[in-house]
Structure formats: C-alpha cells, structure tokens
Short mmCIF file of C-alpha atoms in Angstrom, two decimals:
data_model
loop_
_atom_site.label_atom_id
_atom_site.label_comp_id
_atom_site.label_asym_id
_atom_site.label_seq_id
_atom_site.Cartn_x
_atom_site.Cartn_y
_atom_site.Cartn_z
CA UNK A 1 15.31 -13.52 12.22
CA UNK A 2 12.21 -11.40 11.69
CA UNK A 3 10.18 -10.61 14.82
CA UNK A 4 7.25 -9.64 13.22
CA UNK A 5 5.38 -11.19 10.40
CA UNK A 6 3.01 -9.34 8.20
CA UNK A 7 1.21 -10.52 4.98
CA UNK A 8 -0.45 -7.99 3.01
CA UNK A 9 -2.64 -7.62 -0.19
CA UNK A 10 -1.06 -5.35 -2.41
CA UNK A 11 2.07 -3.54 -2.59
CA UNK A 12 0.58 -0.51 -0.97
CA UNK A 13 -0.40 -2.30 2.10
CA UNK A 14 2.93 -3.63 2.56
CA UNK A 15 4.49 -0.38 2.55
CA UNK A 16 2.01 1.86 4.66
CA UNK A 17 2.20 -0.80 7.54
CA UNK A 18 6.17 -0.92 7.07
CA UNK A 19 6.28 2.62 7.00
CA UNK A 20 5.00 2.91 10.16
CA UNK A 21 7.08 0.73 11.81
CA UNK A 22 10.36 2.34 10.40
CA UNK A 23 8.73 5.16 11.82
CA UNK A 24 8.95 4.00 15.08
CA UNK A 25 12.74 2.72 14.42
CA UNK A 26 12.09 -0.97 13.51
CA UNK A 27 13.91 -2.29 10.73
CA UNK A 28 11.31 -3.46 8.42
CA UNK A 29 11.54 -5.06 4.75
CA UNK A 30 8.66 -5.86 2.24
CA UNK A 31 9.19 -8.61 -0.08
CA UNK A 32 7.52 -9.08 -3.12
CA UNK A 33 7.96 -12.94 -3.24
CA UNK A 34 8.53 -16.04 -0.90
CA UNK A 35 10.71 -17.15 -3.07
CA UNK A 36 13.12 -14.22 -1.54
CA UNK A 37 12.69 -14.82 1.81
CA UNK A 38 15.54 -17.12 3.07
CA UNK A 39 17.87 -14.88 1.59
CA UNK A 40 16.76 -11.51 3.61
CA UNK A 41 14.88 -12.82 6.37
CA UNK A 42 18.30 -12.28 8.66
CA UNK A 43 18.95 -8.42 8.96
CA UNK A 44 15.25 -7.14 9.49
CA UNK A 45 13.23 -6.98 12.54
CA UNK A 46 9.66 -7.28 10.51
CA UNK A 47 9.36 -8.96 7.20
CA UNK A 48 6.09 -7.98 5.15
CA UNK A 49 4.72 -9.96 2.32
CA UNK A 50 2.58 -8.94 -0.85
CA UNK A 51 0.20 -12.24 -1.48
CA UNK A 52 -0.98 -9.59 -4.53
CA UNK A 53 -5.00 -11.00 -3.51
CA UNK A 54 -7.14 -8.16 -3.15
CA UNK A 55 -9.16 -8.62 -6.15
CA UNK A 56 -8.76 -12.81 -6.16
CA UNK A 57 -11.47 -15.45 -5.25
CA UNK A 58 -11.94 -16.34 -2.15
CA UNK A 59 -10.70 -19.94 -2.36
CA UNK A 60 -7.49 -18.09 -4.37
CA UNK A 61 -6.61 -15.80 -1.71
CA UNK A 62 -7.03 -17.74 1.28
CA UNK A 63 -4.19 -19.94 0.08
CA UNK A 64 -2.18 -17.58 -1.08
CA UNK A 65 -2.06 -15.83 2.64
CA UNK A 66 -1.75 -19.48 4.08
CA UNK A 67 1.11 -20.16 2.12
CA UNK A 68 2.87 -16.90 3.15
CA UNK A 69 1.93 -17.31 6.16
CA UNK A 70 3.79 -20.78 6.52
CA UNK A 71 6.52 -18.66 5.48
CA UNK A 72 7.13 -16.64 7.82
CA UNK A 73 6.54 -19.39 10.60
CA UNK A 74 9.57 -21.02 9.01
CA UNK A 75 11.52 -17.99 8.94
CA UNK A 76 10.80 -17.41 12.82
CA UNK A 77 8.05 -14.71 13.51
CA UNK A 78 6.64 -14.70 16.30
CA UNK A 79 3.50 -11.64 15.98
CA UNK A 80 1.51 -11.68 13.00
CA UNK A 81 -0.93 -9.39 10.80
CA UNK A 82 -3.01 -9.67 8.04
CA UNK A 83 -2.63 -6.20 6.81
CA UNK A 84 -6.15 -4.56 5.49
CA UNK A 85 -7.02 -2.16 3.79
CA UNK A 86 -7.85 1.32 5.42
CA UNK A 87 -11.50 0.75 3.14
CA UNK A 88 -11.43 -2.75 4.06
CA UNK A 89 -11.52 -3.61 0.48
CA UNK A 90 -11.29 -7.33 -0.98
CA UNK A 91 -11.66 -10.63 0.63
CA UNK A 92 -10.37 -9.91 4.13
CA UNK A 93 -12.42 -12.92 5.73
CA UNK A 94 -10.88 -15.00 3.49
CA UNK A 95 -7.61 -14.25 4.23
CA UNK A 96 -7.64 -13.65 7.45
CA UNK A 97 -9.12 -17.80 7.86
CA UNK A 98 -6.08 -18.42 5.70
CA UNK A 99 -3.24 -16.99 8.04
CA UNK A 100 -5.02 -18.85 10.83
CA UNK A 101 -5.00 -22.09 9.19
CA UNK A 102 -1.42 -21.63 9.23
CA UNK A 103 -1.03 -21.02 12.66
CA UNK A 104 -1.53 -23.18 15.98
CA UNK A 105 -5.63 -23.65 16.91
CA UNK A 106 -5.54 -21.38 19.54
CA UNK A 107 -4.59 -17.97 17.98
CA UNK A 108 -7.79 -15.48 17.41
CA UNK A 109 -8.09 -12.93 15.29
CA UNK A 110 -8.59 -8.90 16.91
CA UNK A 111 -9.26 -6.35 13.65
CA UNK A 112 -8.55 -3.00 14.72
CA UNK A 113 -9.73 -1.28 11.69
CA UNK A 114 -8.70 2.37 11.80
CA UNK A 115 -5.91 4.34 11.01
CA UNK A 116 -6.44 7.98 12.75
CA UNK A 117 -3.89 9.28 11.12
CA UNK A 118 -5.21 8.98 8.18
CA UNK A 119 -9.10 9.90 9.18
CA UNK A 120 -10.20 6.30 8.91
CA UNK A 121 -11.98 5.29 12.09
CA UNK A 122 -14.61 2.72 13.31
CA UNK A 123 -17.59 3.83 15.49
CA UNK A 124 -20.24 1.55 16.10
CA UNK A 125 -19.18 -0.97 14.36
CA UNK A 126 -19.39 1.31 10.98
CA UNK A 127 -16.46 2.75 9.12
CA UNK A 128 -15.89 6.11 8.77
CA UNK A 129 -13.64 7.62 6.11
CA UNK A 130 -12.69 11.33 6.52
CA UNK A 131 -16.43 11.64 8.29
CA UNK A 132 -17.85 9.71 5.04
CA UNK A 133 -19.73 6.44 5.43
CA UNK A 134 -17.55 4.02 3.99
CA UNK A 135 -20.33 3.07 1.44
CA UNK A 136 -21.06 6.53 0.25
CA UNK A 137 -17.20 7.12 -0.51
CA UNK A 138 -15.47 6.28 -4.31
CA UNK A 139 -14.73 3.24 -2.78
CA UNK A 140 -18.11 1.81 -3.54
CA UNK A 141 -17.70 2.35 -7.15
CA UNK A 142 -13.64 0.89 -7.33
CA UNK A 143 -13.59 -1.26 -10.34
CA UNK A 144 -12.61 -4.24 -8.99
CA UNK A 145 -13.09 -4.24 -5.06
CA UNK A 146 -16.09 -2.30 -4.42
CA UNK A 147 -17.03 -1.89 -1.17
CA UNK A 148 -21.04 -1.56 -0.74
CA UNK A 149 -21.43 -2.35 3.24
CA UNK A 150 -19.98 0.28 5.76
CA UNK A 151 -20.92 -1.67 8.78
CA UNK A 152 -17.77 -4.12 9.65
CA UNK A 153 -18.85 -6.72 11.43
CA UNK A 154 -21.75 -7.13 9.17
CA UNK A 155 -19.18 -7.55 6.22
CA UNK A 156 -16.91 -9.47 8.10
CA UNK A 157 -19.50 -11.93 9.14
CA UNK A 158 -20.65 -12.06 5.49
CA UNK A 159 -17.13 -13.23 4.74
CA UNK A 160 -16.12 -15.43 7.27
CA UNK A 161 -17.09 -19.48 8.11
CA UNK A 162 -15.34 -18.42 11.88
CA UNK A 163 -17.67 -16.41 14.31
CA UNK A 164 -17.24 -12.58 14.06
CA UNK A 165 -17.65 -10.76 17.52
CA UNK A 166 -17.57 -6.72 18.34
CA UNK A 167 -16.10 -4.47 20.42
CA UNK A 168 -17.90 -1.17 20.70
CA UNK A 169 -16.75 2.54 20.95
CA UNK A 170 -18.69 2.48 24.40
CA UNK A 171 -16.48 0.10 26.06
CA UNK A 172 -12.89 1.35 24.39
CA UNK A 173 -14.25 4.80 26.13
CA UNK A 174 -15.18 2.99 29.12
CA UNK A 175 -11.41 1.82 29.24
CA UNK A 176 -9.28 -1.11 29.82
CA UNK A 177 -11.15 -3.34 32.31
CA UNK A 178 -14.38 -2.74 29.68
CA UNK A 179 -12.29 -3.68 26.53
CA UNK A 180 -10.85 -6.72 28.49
CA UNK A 181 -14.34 -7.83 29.46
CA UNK A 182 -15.68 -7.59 26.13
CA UNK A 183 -13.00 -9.41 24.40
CA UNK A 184 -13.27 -12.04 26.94
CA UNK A 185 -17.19 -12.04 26.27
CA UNK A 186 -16.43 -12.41 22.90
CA UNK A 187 -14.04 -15.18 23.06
CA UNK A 188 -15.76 -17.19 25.43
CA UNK A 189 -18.89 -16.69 22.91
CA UNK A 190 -16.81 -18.66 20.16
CA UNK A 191 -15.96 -15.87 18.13
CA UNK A 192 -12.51 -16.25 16.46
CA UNK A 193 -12.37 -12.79 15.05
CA UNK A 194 -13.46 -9.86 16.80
CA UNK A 195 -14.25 -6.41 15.26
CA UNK A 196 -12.82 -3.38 18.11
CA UNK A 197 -13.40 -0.05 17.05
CA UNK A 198 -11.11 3.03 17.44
CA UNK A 199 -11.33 6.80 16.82
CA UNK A 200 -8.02 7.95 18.13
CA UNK A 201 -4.57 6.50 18.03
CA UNK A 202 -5.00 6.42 22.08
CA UNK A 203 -7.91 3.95 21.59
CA UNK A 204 -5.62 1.88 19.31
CA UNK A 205 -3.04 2.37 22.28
CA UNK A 206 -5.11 1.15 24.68
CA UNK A 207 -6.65 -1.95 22.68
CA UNK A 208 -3.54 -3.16 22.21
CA UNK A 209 -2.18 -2.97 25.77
CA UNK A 210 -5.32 -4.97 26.97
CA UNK A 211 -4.24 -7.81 24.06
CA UNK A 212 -0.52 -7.84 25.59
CA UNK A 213 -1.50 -8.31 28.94
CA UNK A 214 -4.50 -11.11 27.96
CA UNK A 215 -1.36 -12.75 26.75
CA UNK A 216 -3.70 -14.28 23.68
CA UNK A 217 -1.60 -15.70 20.72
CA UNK A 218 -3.40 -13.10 18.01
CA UNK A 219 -3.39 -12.46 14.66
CA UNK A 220 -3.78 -8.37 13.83
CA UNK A 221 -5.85 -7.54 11.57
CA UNK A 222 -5.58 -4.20 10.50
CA UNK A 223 -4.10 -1.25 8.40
CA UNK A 224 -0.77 -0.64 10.45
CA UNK A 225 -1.38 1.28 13.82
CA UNK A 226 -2.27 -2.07 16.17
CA UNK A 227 0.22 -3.92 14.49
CA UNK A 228 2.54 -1.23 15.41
CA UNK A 229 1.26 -0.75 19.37
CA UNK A 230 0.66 -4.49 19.69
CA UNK A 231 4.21 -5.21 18.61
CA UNK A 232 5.89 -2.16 21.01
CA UNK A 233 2.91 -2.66 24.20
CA UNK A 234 4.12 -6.70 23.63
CA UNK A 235 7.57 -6.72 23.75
CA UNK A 236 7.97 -8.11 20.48
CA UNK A 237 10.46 -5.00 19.52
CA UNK A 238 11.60 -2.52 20.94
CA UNK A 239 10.77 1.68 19.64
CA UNK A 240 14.01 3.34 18.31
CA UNK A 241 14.60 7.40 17.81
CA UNK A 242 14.91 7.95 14.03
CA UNK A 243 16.01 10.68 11.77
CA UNK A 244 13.34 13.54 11.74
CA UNK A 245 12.22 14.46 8.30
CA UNK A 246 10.41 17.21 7.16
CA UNK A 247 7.95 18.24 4.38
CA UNK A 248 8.64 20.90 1.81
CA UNK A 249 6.49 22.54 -1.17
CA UNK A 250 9.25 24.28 -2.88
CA UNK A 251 12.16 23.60 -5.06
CA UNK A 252 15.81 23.27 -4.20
CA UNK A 253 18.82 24.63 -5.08
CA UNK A 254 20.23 21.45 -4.08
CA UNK A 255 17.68 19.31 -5.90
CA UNK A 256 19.96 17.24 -8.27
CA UNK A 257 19.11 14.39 -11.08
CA UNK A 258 15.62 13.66 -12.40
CA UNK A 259 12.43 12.24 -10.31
CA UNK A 260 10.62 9.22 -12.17
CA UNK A 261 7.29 9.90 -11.64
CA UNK A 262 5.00 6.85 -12.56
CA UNK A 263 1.30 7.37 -12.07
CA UNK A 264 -1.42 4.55 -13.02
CA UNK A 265 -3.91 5.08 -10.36
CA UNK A 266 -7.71 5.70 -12.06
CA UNK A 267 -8.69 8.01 -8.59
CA UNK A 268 -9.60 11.30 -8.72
CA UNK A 269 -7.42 12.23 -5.60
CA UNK A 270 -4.65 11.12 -8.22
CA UNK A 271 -5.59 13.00 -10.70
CA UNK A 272 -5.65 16.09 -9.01
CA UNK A 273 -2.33 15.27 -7.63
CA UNK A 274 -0.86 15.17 -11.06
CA UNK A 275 -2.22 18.78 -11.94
CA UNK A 276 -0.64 20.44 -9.24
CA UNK A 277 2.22 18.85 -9.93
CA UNK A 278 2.43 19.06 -13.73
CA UNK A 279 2.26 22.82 -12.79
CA UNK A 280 5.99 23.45 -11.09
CA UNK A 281 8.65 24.67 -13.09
CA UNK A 282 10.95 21.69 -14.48
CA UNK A 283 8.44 18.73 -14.84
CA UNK A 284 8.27 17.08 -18.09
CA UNK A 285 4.72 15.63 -18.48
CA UNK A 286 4.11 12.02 -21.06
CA UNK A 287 1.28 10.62 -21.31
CA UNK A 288 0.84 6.63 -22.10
CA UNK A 289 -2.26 5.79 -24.45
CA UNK A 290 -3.87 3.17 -21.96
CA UNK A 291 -6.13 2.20 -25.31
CA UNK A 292 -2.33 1.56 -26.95
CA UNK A 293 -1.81 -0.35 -23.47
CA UNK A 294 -4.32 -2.92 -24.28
CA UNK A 295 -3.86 -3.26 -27.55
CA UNK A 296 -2.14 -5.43 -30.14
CA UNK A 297 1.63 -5.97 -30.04
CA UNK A 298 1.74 -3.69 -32.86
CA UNK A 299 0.39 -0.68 -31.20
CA UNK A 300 1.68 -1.58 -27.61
CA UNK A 301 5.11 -1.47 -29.57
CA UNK A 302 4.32 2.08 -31.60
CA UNK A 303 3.09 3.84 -27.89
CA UNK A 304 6.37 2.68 -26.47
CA UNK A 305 8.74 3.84 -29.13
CA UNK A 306 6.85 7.62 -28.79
CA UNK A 307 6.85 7.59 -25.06
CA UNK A 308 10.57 7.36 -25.51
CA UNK A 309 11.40 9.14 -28.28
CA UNK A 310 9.07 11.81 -25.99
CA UNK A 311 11.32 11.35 -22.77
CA UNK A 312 14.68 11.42 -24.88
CA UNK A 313 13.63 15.00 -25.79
CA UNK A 314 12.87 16.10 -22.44
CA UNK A 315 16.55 14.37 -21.67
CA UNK A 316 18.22 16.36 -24.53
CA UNK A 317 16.46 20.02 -23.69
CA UNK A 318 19.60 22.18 -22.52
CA UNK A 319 18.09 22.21 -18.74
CA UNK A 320 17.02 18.74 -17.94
CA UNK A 321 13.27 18.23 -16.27
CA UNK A 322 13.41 18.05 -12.88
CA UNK A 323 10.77 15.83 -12.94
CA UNK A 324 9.18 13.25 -16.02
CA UNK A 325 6.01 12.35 -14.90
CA UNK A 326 4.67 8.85 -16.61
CA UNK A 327 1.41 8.84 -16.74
CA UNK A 328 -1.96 7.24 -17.85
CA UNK A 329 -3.42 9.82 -19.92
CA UNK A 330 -6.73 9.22 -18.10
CA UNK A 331 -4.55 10.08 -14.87
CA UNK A 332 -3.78 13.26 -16.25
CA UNK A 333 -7.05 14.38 -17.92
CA UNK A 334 -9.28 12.95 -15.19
CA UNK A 335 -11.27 10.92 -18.15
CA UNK A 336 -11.72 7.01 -18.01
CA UNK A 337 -12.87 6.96 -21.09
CA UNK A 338 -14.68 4.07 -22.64
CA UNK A 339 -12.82 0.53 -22.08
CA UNK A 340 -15.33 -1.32 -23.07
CA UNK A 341 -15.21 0.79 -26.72
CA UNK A 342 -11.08 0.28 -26.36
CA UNK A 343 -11.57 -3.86 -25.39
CA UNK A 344 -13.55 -4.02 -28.35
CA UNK A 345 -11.26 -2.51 -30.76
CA UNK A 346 -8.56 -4.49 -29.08
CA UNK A 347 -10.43 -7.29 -29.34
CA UNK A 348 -10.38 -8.41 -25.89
CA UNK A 349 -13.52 -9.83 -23.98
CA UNK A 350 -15.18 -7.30 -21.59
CA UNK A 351 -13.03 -6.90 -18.11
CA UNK A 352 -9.39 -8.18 -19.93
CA UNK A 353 -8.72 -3.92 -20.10
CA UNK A 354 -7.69 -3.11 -17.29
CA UNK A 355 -5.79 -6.36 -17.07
CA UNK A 356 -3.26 -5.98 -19.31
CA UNK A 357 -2.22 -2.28 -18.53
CA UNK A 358 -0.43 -2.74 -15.36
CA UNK A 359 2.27 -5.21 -16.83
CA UNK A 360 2.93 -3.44 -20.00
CA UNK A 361 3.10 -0.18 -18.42
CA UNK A 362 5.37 -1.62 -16.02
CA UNK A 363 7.48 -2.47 -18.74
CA UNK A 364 7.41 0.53 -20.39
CA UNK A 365 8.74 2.54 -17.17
CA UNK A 366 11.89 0.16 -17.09
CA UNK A 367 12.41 1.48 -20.62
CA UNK A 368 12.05 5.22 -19.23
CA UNK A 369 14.23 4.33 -16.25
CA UNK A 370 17.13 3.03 -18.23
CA UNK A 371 16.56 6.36 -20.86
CA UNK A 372 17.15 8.30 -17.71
CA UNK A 373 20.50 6.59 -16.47
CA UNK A 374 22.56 8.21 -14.01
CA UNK A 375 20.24 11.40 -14.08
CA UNK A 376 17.97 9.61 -12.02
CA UNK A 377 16.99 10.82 -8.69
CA UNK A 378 14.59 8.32 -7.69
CA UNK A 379 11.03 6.71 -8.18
CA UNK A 380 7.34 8.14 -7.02
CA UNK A 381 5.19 5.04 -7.74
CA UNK A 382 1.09 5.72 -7.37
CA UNK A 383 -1.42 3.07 -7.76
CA UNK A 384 -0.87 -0.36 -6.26
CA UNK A 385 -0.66 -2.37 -9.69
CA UNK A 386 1.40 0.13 -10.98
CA UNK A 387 4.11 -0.16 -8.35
CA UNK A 388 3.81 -3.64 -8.19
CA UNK A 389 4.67 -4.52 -12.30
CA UNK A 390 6.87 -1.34 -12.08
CA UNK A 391 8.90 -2.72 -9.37
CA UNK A 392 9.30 -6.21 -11.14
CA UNK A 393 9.92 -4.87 -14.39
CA UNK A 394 13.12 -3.42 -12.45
CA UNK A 395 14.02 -7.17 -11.16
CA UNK A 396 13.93 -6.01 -7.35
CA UNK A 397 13.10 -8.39 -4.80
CA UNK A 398 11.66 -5.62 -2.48
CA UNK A 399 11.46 -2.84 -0.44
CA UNK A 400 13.48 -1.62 2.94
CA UNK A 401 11.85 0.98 4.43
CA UNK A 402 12.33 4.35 5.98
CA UNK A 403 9.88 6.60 6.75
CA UNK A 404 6.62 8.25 5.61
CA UNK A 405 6.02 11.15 3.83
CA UNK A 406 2.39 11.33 5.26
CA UNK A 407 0.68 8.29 6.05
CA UNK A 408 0.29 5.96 3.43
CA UNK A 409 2.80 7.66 1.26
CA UNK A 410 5.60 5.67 2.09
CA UNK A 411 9.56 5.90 1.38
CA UNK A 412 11.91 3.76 1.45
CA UNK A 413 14.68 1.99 -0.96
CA UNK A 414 15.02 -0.61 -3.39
CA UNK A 415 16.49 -4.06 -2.53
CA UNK A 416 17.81 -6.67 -4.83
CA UNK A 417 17.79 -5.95 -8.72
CA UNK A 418 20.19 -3.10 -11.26
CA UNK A 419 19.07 -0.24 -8.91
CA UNK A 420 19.17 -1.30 -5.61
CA UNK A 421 19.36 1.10 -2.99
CA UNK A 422 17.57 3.75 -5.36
CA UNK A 423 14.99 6.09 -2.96
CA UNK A 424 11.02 5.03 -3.90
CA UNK A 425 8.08 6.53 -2.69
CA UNK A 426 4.75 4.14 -2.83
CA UNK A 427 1.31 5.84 -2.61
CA UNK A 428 -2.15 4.64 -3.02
CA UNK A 429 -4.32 6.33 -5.41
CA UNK A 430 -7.05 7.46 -2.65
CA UNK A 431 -4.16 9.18 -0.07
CA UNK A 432 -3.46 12.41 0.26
CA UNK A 433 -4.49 16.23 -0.66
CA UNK A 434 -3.31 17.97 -4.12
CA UNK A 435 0.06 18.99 -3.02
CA UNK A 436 0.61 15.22 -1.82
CA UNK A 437 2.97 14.08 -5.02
CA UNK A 438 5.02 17.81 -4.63
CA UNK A 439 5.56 16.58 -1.05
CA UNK A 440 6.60 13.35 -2.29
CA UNK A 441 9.19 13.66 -5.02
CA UNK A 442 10.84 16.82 -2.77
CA UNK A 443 10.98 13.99 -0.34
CA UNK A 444 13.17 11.89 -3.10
CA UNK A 445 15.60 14.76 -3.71
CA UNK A 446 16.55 15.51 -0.28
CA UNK A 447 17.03 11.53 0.22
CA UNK A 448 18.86 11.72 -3.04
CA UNK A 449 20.98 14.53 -1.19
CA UNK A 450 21.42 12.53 1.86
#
C-alpha cells in the first residue's frame, strides 16, 4: 500500500520527484495510467501519477488531478503532492483546487517552490532560475506553457478561486517559531494555499519540520524536495542507504550493447546536449523530418521507412554504434524552422504541428527499438512528450525508479510491457549543462553492466 501519493503533470515531473525519493531509499513507482494502479499499488512505498495536464484548460486539468487523486485515496495514501514544475509552468491553481476537492475539507495546500539543487529558488515571493527572473528565462517564450509572471503568489492568486497566502524569505531566516507564526497567520487569514519561499535545501528542511509538527493534513505542492523532507520529517517513510553511483565522461571498455537515444525536446539546452554528444566516438546520429512528422500518411510512412533503413546500416557497420541517437532534426541543428509554412503544406490548421509529432515519433522509436533487438543497452528519453508517446508506444505501464543522474535527469526501469526491466533515463529539455546526455547514457551502460 503506497504511503505517499503524488500526481504530477507530465512524465518528467513524475520522475524528478520519484527520483528523489529513490534517492533517499524509498521505493517509488510512476504510473502512466489509473487504469494500472490496483495492479502495482502493493510493492511501492510512493506511487506517482502523470494526469499528462500541463498544457490543458483549466476546467480539463482540474478533473483530471481530482480523479487521480481519488485514486490514490482508494489505494491508501496517506501524504500527498501536486508535483510542479521547477518554472511553475501550466495551470498549477487549477490543479492544485482539484487534488483538494478530492480530499477531506480540512487539508491546505503549502507550495514550496524551489528545488536548490537544481538553482531554482524563491525569494520574495519571486522565482529565481539559475539567478534569472523567471520571466526573463526561455520559459517565457515555451510554446505552449509560457510563463510571463515571476512573482508566485501573484500567479498563484491569478489562478486560484481559494485564498493564496505567503511566507517570506525573512521569516524562513528568522527560523522555526517565525515560519510557524506565519503559516498560522496565514491560515487563520483563510488562505488555503500558501506560497513559502526557500533558497537552500536547509530552508526546505526546516519548512517542512514546522508542517510535521503543526500536524496540518497538507497537500505539497512543489517540484520534489518538500515532498521528500515532509514525507521523512513526518514519519510517513522512513530514509534508506542506497547504492552510491557515480558520474563518468568517458567511454568503457565494459560498455556493451547499443544506447537508444530519443531526443524531441525544441530547447536550446537540448540542443547543445546533442552536439556534444553526437561528437564521441561510436554514436550513430538520424535525424527525423518533424515536417514528414506532421504530414500526410504518405510521407509520415516514407520518413519512417528511411529512418530505418538509416538505423539498419548503422546496425550492419562491422563495429556497431555505441550509441543511435533519434532525433528531431531541429534538435540537432538548433533550427525550429517554420511550422506554420510545414502546417500549411500539411494542411493542418495553425497550432495542430506540434500536435501530431509526439505520437508518431513515438511510434517511430518502437520501430528503432525492435531494429535494435538484443543489442540494446537501454533508453535516454528527453522532452516530456517525447518520453511520454515513446514509453506507450513500448506498451509499459510505468516507471520504478532508482536514482538520479543529476537532478531532474532521472533513471530508473521499465515496468509492465515487451521490455520491462530495461534501464531509462528521463530528462527535461531545460536540465542540465552540455555534457548532461554523455553523463546520462554512461549512466545506462554501467546499469546495463550491473
């Protein structure tokens, strides 16, 4: 019976929070459907699930979370989290009114926005990413979740019918009896979500004592690291020693098999990624014609044929790649190029683009996966859409995780489906530096090796 219950809003989500807490020795599973949760629910600690709402209306999303959330009351949790983004992007007032609709009147919602770890922090009520103002990062231009207002409460408050109350940096410095006070304020002020910030994993620490020992029924609302303290400082589960990992740049001699490399995300931080990578010895680089992606049967059918007939003679060279990276070709050049010139010729209505590309490319890994048989090693999956359609294309019900590779590039192993137990790695397109995906598919050859 799962301790923990977590709904998040895209596959990346579910994996950075689970990461963390396999990190910390709880056994942790993300699901990719409800329909799947009777059947796993009994052999993991924290069950995670993917409502897939980030970019939905707000009517849309709210019952989506609600009805995952009613999930996981049936299956027994006891703690739960609407997982955010670490750029707090999509409707998170929306859902976060859902998971509360689901639960008993008196829960309140604490968002502890930051993830230190990953140089996301919240000082004075305004979002920091990596020093950057959330509003002047890329994030502000995404394509489908732009994010124009850096100050949280201020969004939240925009999004939400509840009250929306905040916790400043000056009384998380000030220290426990400060925090306490405030959140009492708050509370007894009607607010039924309240904004804390945090620039240090100690504030988060310290936050989330003060919630355990208010003894509040809460929902968490936030990228991973409260979730994680809340659950530990609360007694919920208990922190296990786990196998230490560690990070490598380099090539093996022991590096068997071929790494599936499937790469959809439209971020720079991606592309980059993909450079440095395309550049070591033994990776086979194919690129995917995302205007062939949109396009008629006809030419979705032509792309596919190439990208294996491509593959196949990668497979057939006398030393096999040690790597075939599938990619976007506007993840490898860097380009977008013009959708609205390539929904035109497709004939699709302005926005469909983008769309269809996730399913069919999706698809189109399967087809590489099964061209690579036994030779392969494992999966690197990067961009959230990507991993999702990728992952159901390969009829798996979800994910048990492991570790981290760095936070918010997360490992862990396929469950249910033809290639369960196979070693993934899931990775937003904005995480990381340029030697991020090296890191990553090393990562699936020493698992591979283990």
């Amino acid at each position: 019976m799962p301790q923990l219950g977590i709904v998040a809003d895209d596959l990346t989500g579910c994996t950075t929070i689970g990461a963390l807490l396999a990190r910390v020795g709880v056994d942790t599973a993300v699901l990719f459907s409800t329909v799947d949760v009777s059947a796993l629910t009994s052999d993991h600690e924290a069950l995670i699930l993917n409502s897939d709402s980030r970019p939905l209306p707000a009517a849309e999303a709210y019952a989506r979370v609600r009805a995952a959330t009613q999930e996981l009351v049936r299956a027994g949790a006891r703690q739960f989290t609407k997982r955010i983004d670490t750029t707090c992007r999509g409707g998170i007032g929306p859902e976060v009114e859902g998971m509360l609709s689901a639960l008993d009147d008196d829960y309140i919602a604490i968002m502890v926005p930051a993830m230190p770890q990953s140089r996301r922090i919240v000082v004075g009520g305004y979002s920091l990413i990596d020093s950057v103002l959330l509003a002047r990062t890329p994030v502000a231009q995404d394509v489908r979740t732009p994010v124009k207002e850096s100050h949280l409460p201020t969004l939240m408050a925009a999004q939400c019918t509840v009250g929306v109350g905040h916790v400043s940096i000056g009384a998380v410095i000030a220290g426990a009896e400060q925090v306490r006070a405030a959140l009492v304020e708050a509370r007894e002020a009607g607010d039924r979500v309240i904004v804390v910030d945090a620039s240090s994993l100690e504030d988060v620490d310290l936050i989330a004592t003060v919630v355990a020992e208010l003894g509040w029924k809460v929902v968490c609302v936030d990228p991973g690291p409260f979730t994680e303290r809340l659950a530990i400082r609360g007694g919920v589960v208990e922190s296990r020693p786990v196998k230490e990992r560690t990070l490598r740049l380099e090539p093996a001699a022991t590096d068997r098999g071929t790494a599936l490399v499937v790469a959809g995300s439209a971020m720079r931080v991606t592309h980059l990624q993909m450079v440095e990578l395309a550049a070591v010895p033994g990776t086979g680089v194919v690129g995917v014609d995302v205007g062939d992606l949109i396009a008629d049967e006809r030419h979705y059918t032509r792309e596919t044929e190439r990208v294996l007939e491509e593959v196949g003679r990668l497979m057939s060279q006398p030393t096999r790649p040690r790597v075939v990276m599938l990619a976007l070709d506007s993840t490898i050049s860097g380009d977008l190029g013009d959708m609205a010139a390539m929904e035109r010729r497709a004939g699709l209505r302005p926005g469909e683009g983008p769309g269809q590309i996730p399913g069919r490319f999706g698809a189109l890994a399967r087809r590489v996966v099964e061209t690579l048989g036994d030779e392969l090693a494992g999966l690197y999956l990067t961009g959230g859409d990507i991993m999702v359609n990728t992952c159901a294309a390969l009829d798996a019900n979800g994910i048990g995780l492991v570790d981290y590779v760095i936070p918010q590039a997360d490992q862990g192993v396929l469950v249910g489906g033809p290639w369960a137990g196979l070693p993934v790695i899931c990775k937003g397109g904005l995480t990381g530096n340029p030697e991020t995906a090296i890191q990553c598919v090393n990562r699936i050859f020493d698992e591979k090796m283990e």
